[in-house]
PDB file of C-alpha atoms and ligand atoms in Angstrom:
ATOM      1  CA  MET A   1      99.941 136.699 223.819  1.00  0.00           C
ATOM      2  CA  LYS A   2     102.411 139.254 222.480  1.00  0.00           C
ATOM      3  CA  ILE A   3     103.671 139.059 218.904  1.00  0.00           C
ATOM      4  CA  LEU A   4     106.604 141.008 217.504  1.00  0.00           C
ATOM      5  CA  VAL A   5     106.468 141.634 213.747  1.00  0.00           C
ATOM      6  CA  ILE A   6     109.895 142.379 212.281  1.00  0.00           C
ATOM      7  CA  ASN A   7     110.427 143.703 208.769  1.00  0.00           C
ATOM      8  CA  GLY A   8     113.817 144.102 207.162  1.00  0.00           C
ATOM      9  CA  PRO A   9     115.305 146.530 204.643  1.00  0.00           C
ATOM     10  CA  ASN A  10     113.131 148.361 202.121  1.00  0.00           C
ATOM     11  CA  ILE A  11     109.842 146.940 203.383  1.00  0.00           C
ATOM     12  CA  ASN A  12     109.085 150.564 204.363  1.00  0.00           C
ATOM     13  CA  MET A  13     109.151 151.321 200.611  1.00  0.00           C
ATOM     14  CA  LEU A  14     106.279 148.964 199.759  1.00  0.00           C
ATOM     15  CA  GLY A  15     103.813 150.306 197.220  1.00  0.00           C
ATOM     16  CA  ILE A  16     106.261 152.807 195.803  1.00  0.00           C
ATOM     17  CA  ARG A  17     107.794 150.591 193.097  1.00  0.00           C
ATOM     18  CA  GLU A  18     107.462 147.047 191.755  1.00  0.00           C
ATOM     19  CA  PRO A  19     103.720 146.663 192.515  1.00  0.00           C
ATOM     20  CA  GLY A  20     103.718 143.590 190.276  1.00  0.00           C
ATOM     21  CA  ILE A  21     105.935 141.804 192.800  1.00  0.00           C
ATOM     22  CA  TYR A  22     104.998 143.347 196.149  1.00  0.00           C
ATOM     23  CA  GLY A  23     101.504 144.766 195.520  1.00  0.00           C
ATOM     24  CA  SER A  24     100.359 148.370 195.683  1.00  0.00           C
ATOM     25  CA  GLN A  25      99.660 148.717 199.408  1.00  0.00           C
ATOM     26  CA  ASN A  26     102.189 150.785 201.336  1.00  0.00           C
ATOM     27  CA  TYR A  27     103.909 150.059 204.656  1.00  0.00           C
ATOM     28  CA  GLU A  28     101.538 152.309 206.645  1.00  0.00           C
ATOM     29  CA  THR A  29      98.590 150.293 205.356  1.00  0.00           C
ATOM     30  CA  LEU A  30     100.350 147.091 206.395  1.00  0.00           C
ATOM     31  CA  LEU A  31     100.783 148.488 209.923  1.00  0.00           C
ATOM     32  CA  CYS A  32      97.044 149.308 210.102  1.00  0.00           C
ATOM     33  CA  ASP A  33      96.158 145.832 208.817  1.00  0.00           C
ATOM     34  CA  ILE A  34      98.426 144.199 211.424  1.00  0.00           C
ATOM     35  CA  ASP A  35      96.737 146.197 214.216  1.00  0.00           C
ATOM     36  CA  ALA A  36      93.314 145.107 212.959  1.00  0.00           C
ATOM     37  CA  TRP A  37      94.433 141.457 212.765  1.00  0.00           C
ATOM     38  CA  ALA A  38      95.814 141.643 216.322  1.00  0.00           C
ATOM     39  CA  ASN A  39      92.405 142.938 217.504  1.00  0.00           C
ATOM     40  CA  GLU A  40      90.623 140.160 215.665  1.00  0.00           C
ATOM     41  CA  LEU A  41      92.920 137.519 217.195  1.00  0.00           C
ATOM     42  CA  GLY A  42      92.891 139.066 220.665  1.00  0.00           C
ATOM     43  CA  CYS A  43      96.665 139.412 220.874  1.00  0.00           C
ATOM     44  CA  GLN A  44      99.091 142.272 221.459  1.00  0.00           C
ATOM     45  CA  VAL A  45     101.369 143.268 218.613  1.00  0.00           C
ATOM     46  CA  GLU A  46     104.453 145.418 218.136  1.00  0.00           C
ATOM     47  CA  CYS A  47     105.849 146.212 214.702  1.00  0.00           C
ATOM     48  CA  PHE A  48     109.497 146.978 213.995  1.00  0.00           C
ATOM     49  CA  GLN A  49     111.193 147.796 210.690  1.00  0.00           C
ATOM     50  CA  SER A  50     114.853 148.454 210.097  1.00  0.00           C
ATOM     51  CA  ASN A  51     117.241 148.717 207.207  1.00  0.00           C
ATOM     52  CA  HIS A  52     120.130 147.708 209.499  1.00  0.00           C
ATOM     53  CA  GLU A  53     121.093 144.126 210.260  1.00  0.00           C
ATOM     54  CA  GLY A  54     122.517 144.848 213.741  1.00  0.00           C
ATOM     55  CA  ASP A  55     119.362 146.707 214.763  1.00  0.00           C
ATOM     56  CA  ILE A  56     117.299 143.668 213.819  1.00  0.00           C
ATOM     57  CA  VAL A  57     119.642 141.442 215.857  1.00  0.00           C
ATOM     58  CA  ASP A  58     119.301 143.851 218.825  1.00  0.00           C
ATOM     59  CA  LYS A  59     115.500 143.823 218.550  1.00  0.00           C
ATOM     60  CA  ILE A  60     115.379 140.006 218.515  1.00  0.00           C
ATOM     61  CA  GLN A  61     117.629 139.867 221.596  1.00  0.00           C
ATOM     62  CA  GLN A  62     115.454 142.433 223.401  1.00  0.00           C
ATOM     63  CA  ALA A  63     112.397 140.251 222.712  1.00  0.00           C
ATOM     64  CA  TYR A  64     113.780 137.534 225.005  1.00  0.00           C
ATOM     65  CA  GLY A  65     111.398 137.042 227.929  1.00  0.00           C
ATOM     66  CA  GLU A  66     109.097 139.787 226.599  1.00  0.00           C
ATOM     67  CA  VAL A  67     107.479 138.322 223.500  1.00  0.00           C
ATOM     68  CA  ASP A  68     105.682 135.009 222.860  1.00  0.00           C
ATOM     69  CA  GLY A  69     106.040 134.842 219.092  1.00  0.00           C
ATOM     70  CA  ILE A  70     107.907 136.505 216.235  1.00  0.00           C
ATOM     71  CA  VAL A  71     106.730 137.095 212.677  1.00  0.00           C
ATOM     72  CA  ILE A  72     109.740 137.994 210.573  1.00  0.00           C
ATOM     73  CA  ASN A  73     110.273 139.115 207.005  1.00  0.00           C
ATOM     74  CA  PRO A  74     114.021 139.774 206.973  1.00  0.00           C
ATOM     75  CA  ALA A  75     113.738 140.954 203.335  1.00  0.00           C
ATOM     76  CA  ALA A  76     117.160 140.864 201.611  1.00  0.00           C
ATOM     77  CA  TYR A  77     118.840 139.766 204.869  1.00  0.00           C
ATOM     78  CA  THR A  78     116.886 136.509 204.516  1.00  0.00           C
ATOM     79  CA  HIS A  79     119.424 135.396 201.949  1.00  0.00           C
ATOM     80  CA  THR A  80     122.613 136.629 203.643  1.00  0.00           C
ATOM     81  CA  SER A  81     122.310 136.949 207.400  1.00  0.00           C
ATOM     82  CA  VAL A  82     123.690 134.244 209.650  1.00  0.00           C
ATOM     83  CA  ALA A  83     123.566 136.898 212.421  1.00  0.00           C
ATOM     84  CA  ILE A  84     119.753 137.072 212.248  1.00  0.00           C
ATOM     85  CA  LEU A  85     119.574 133.260 212.148  1.00  0.00           C
ATOM     86  CA  ASP A  86     121.775 133.049 215.256  1.00  0.00           C
ATOM     87  CA  ALA A  87     119.749 135.751 217.062  1.00  0.00           C
ATOM     88  CA  LEU A  88     116.502 133.850 216.433  1.00  0.00           C
ATOM     89  CA  LYS A  89     118.129 130.644 217.654  1.00  0.00           C
ATOM     90  CA  SER A  90     119.581 132.373 220.716  1.00  0.00           C
ATOM     91  CA  VAL A  91     116.212 133.597 222.015  1.00  0.00           C
ATOM     92  CA  GLY A  92     114.280 130.437 221.090  1.00  0.00           C
ATOM     93  CA  ILE A  93     111.023 132.338 220.597  1.00  0.00           C
ATOM     94  CA  PRO A  94     108.615 130.583 218.186  1.00  0.00           C
ATOM     95  CA  ALA A  95     109.088 132.357 214.853  1.00  0.00           C
ATOM     96  CA  VAL A  96     107.312 132.372 211.506  1.00  0.00           C
ATOM     97  CA  GLU A  97     109.019 133.521 208.306  1.00  0.00           C
ATOM     98  CA  VAL A  98     106.954 135.588 205.884  1.00  0.00           C
ATOM     99  CA  HIS A  99     107.729 136.597 202.316  1.00  0.00           C
ATOM    100  CA  ILE A 100     105.317 138.752 200.374  1.00  0.00           C
ATOM    101  CA  SER A 101     106.512 137.472 196.999  1.00  0.00           C
ATOM    102  CA  ASP A 102     107.001 133.859 196.001  1.00  0.00           C
ATOM    103  CA  VAL A 103     110.765 133.763 196.442  1.00  0.00           C
ATOM    104  CA  THR A 104     110.806 130.109 195.320  1.00  0.00           C
ATOM    105  CA  LYS A 105     110.038 131.289 191.766  1.00  0.00           C
ATOM    106  CA  ARG A 106     112.560 134.138 191.719  1.00  0.00           C
ATOM    107  CA  GLU A 107     116.348 134.499 191.274  1.00  0.00           C
ATOM    108  CA  ASP A 108     118.809 131.843 192.429  1.00  0.00           C
ATOM    109  CA  PHE A 109     120.218 134.180 195.098  1.00  0.00           C
ATOM    110  CA  ARG A 110     116.790 134.257 196.780  1.00  0.00           C
ATOM    111  CA  GLN A 111     116.632 130.459 197.112  1.00  0.00           C
ATOM    112  CA  ILE A 112     118.467 130.281 200.411  1.00  0.00           C
ATOM    113  CA  SER A 113     116.860 131.493 203.632  1.00  0.00           C
ATOM    114  CA  TYR A 114     119.141 131.600 206.661  1.00  0.00           C
ATOM    115  CA  ALA A 115     116.538 133.101 209.023  1.00  0.00           C
ATOM    116  CA  GLY A 116     114.053 130.514 207.811  1.00  0.00           C
ATOM    117  CA  MET A 117     116.213 127.801 209.366  1.00  0.00           C
ATOM    118  CA  ALA A 118     115.203 129.096 212.815  1.00  0.00           C
ATOM    119  CA  CYS A 119     111.506 129.416 211.928  1.00  0.00           C
ATOM    120  CA  GLU A 120     108.911 126.732 212.495  1.00  0.00           C
ATOM    121  CA  GLU A 121     106.561 127.896 209.751  1.00  0.00           C
ATOM    122  CA  HIS A 122     107.070 129.623 206.391  1.00  0.00           C
ATOM    123  CA  ILE A 123     104.420 131.648 204.590  1.00  0.00           C
ATOM    124  CA  ILE A 124     105.591 132.560 201.141  1.00  0.00           C
ATOM    125  CA  GLY A 125     103.986 134.343 198.212  1.00  0.00           C
ATOM    126  CA  LYS A 126     100.664 135.196 199.864  1.00  0.00           C
ATOM    127  CA  GLY A 127     101.154 138.971 199.696  1.00  0.00           C
ATOM    128  CA  LEU A 128     100.477 141.026 202.810  1.00  0.00           C
ATOM    129  CA  GLU A 129      97.898 138.438 203.896  1.00  0.00           C
ATOM    130  CA  GLY A 130     100.940 136.322 204.759  1.00  0.00           C
ATOM    131  CA  TYR A 131     101.443 138.403 207.925  1.00  0.00           C
ATOM    132  CA  HIS A 132      97.833 137.647 208.927  1.00  0.00           C
ATOM    133  CA  LEU A 133      98.341 133.914 208.334  1.00  0.00           C
ATOM    134  CA  ALA A 134     101.555 133.990 210.398  1.00  0.00           C
ATOM    135  CA  MET A 135      99.803 135.759 213.295  1.00  0.00           C
ATOM    136  CA  GLN A 136      96.929 133.265 213.095  1.00  0.00           C
ATOM    137  CA  TYR A 137      99.423 130.384 213.205  1.00  0.00           C
ATOM    138  CA  LEU A 138     101.144 131.697 216.345  1.00  0.00           C
ATOM    139  CA  CYS A 139      97.891 132.549 218.138  1.00  0.00           C
ATOM    140  CA  LYS A 140      96.341 129.177 217.366  1.00  0.00           C
ATOM    141  CA  LYS A 141      99.405 127.274 218.565  1.00  0.00           C
ATOM    142  CA  TYR A 142     100.576 129.367 221.562  1.00  0.00           C
ATOM    143  CA  LYS A 143      97.687 131.479 222.868  1.00  0.00           C
TER     144      LYS A 143
HETATM  145  O1  LIG B   1     109.036 138.798 199.175  1.00  0.00           O
HETATM  146  C1  LIG B   1     109.486 139.291 200.210  1.00  0.00           C
HETATM  147  O2  LIG B   1     108.803 139.576 201.182  1.00  0.00           O
HETATM  148  C2  LIG B   1     110.984 139.649 200.280  1.00  0.00           C
HETATM  149  O3  LIG B   1     111.425 139.385 201.610  1.00  0.00           O
HETATM  150  C3  LIG B   1     111.082 141.126 199.963  1.00  0.00           C
HETATM  151  C4  LIG B   1     112.497 141.646 199.851  1.00  0.00           C
HETATM  152  C5  LIG B   1     113.357 140.741 198.972  1.00  0.00           C
HETATM  153  O4  LIG B   1     114.721 141.159 199.023  1.00  0.00           O
HETATM  154  C6  LIG B   1     113.263 139.275 199.379  1.00  0.00           C
HETATM  155  O5  LIG B   1     114.034 138.496 198.488  1.00  0.00           O
HETATM  156  C7  LIG B   1     111.833 138.809 199.348  1.00  0.00           C
HETATM  157  C8  LIG B   1     112.472 143.085 199.302  1.00  0.00           C
HETATM  158  C9  LIG B   1     111.783 144.073 200.245  1.00  0.00           C
HETATM  159  C10 LIG B   1     111.077 145.202 199.557  1.00  0.00           C
HETATM  160  O6  LIG B   1     111.812 145.738 198.497  1.00  0.00           O
HETATM  161  C11 LIG B   1     111.217 146.677 197.686  1.00  0.00           C
HETATM  162  C12 LIG B   1     111.686 146.787 196.393  1.00  0.00           C
HETATM  163  C13 LIG B   1     111.118 147.677 195.522  1.00  0.00           C
HETATM  164  C14 LIG B   1     110.073 148.479 195.951  1.00  0.00           C
HETATM  165  C15 LIG B   1     109.610 148.388 197.248  1.00  0.00           C
HETATM  166  C16 LIG B   1     110.167 147.495 198.120  1.00  0.00           C
END
């Protein structure tokens, strides 16, 4: 099984500021953790991060026929991007939404998730472990 992990804008800045919200681990550490989790689960993984909405749309489209599951943290685009929602719907690949922080307890503008509407599972507020839980979910259901 091949999983694509997509991270949106500023996730590459993890650990630099706001450790109280996003923890103190940086993005490189997250990439190492994801590789280790893929080994543990016996799946292939590719990680992609972009600060650009269209690049994320392109990556989702390119996953069509190539990838069995998507783990996506669209970051700020979660709350604004119908384009990412439509891209996820267009490829129909099983997708899991991840948020590091508990967005349900944060500002009003974080209460809507467009991308989440195309995801079959939502893992919110579990820190970086959320990516592990999302990968476990996809492997258990689709491997
Ligand atoms: O909790 C999450 O995973 C979020 O998707 C993270 C986004 C935020 O816009 C979403 O509402 C919830 C932010 C990404 C990281 O932003 C940083 C901000 C300061 C320092 C480092 C990263």
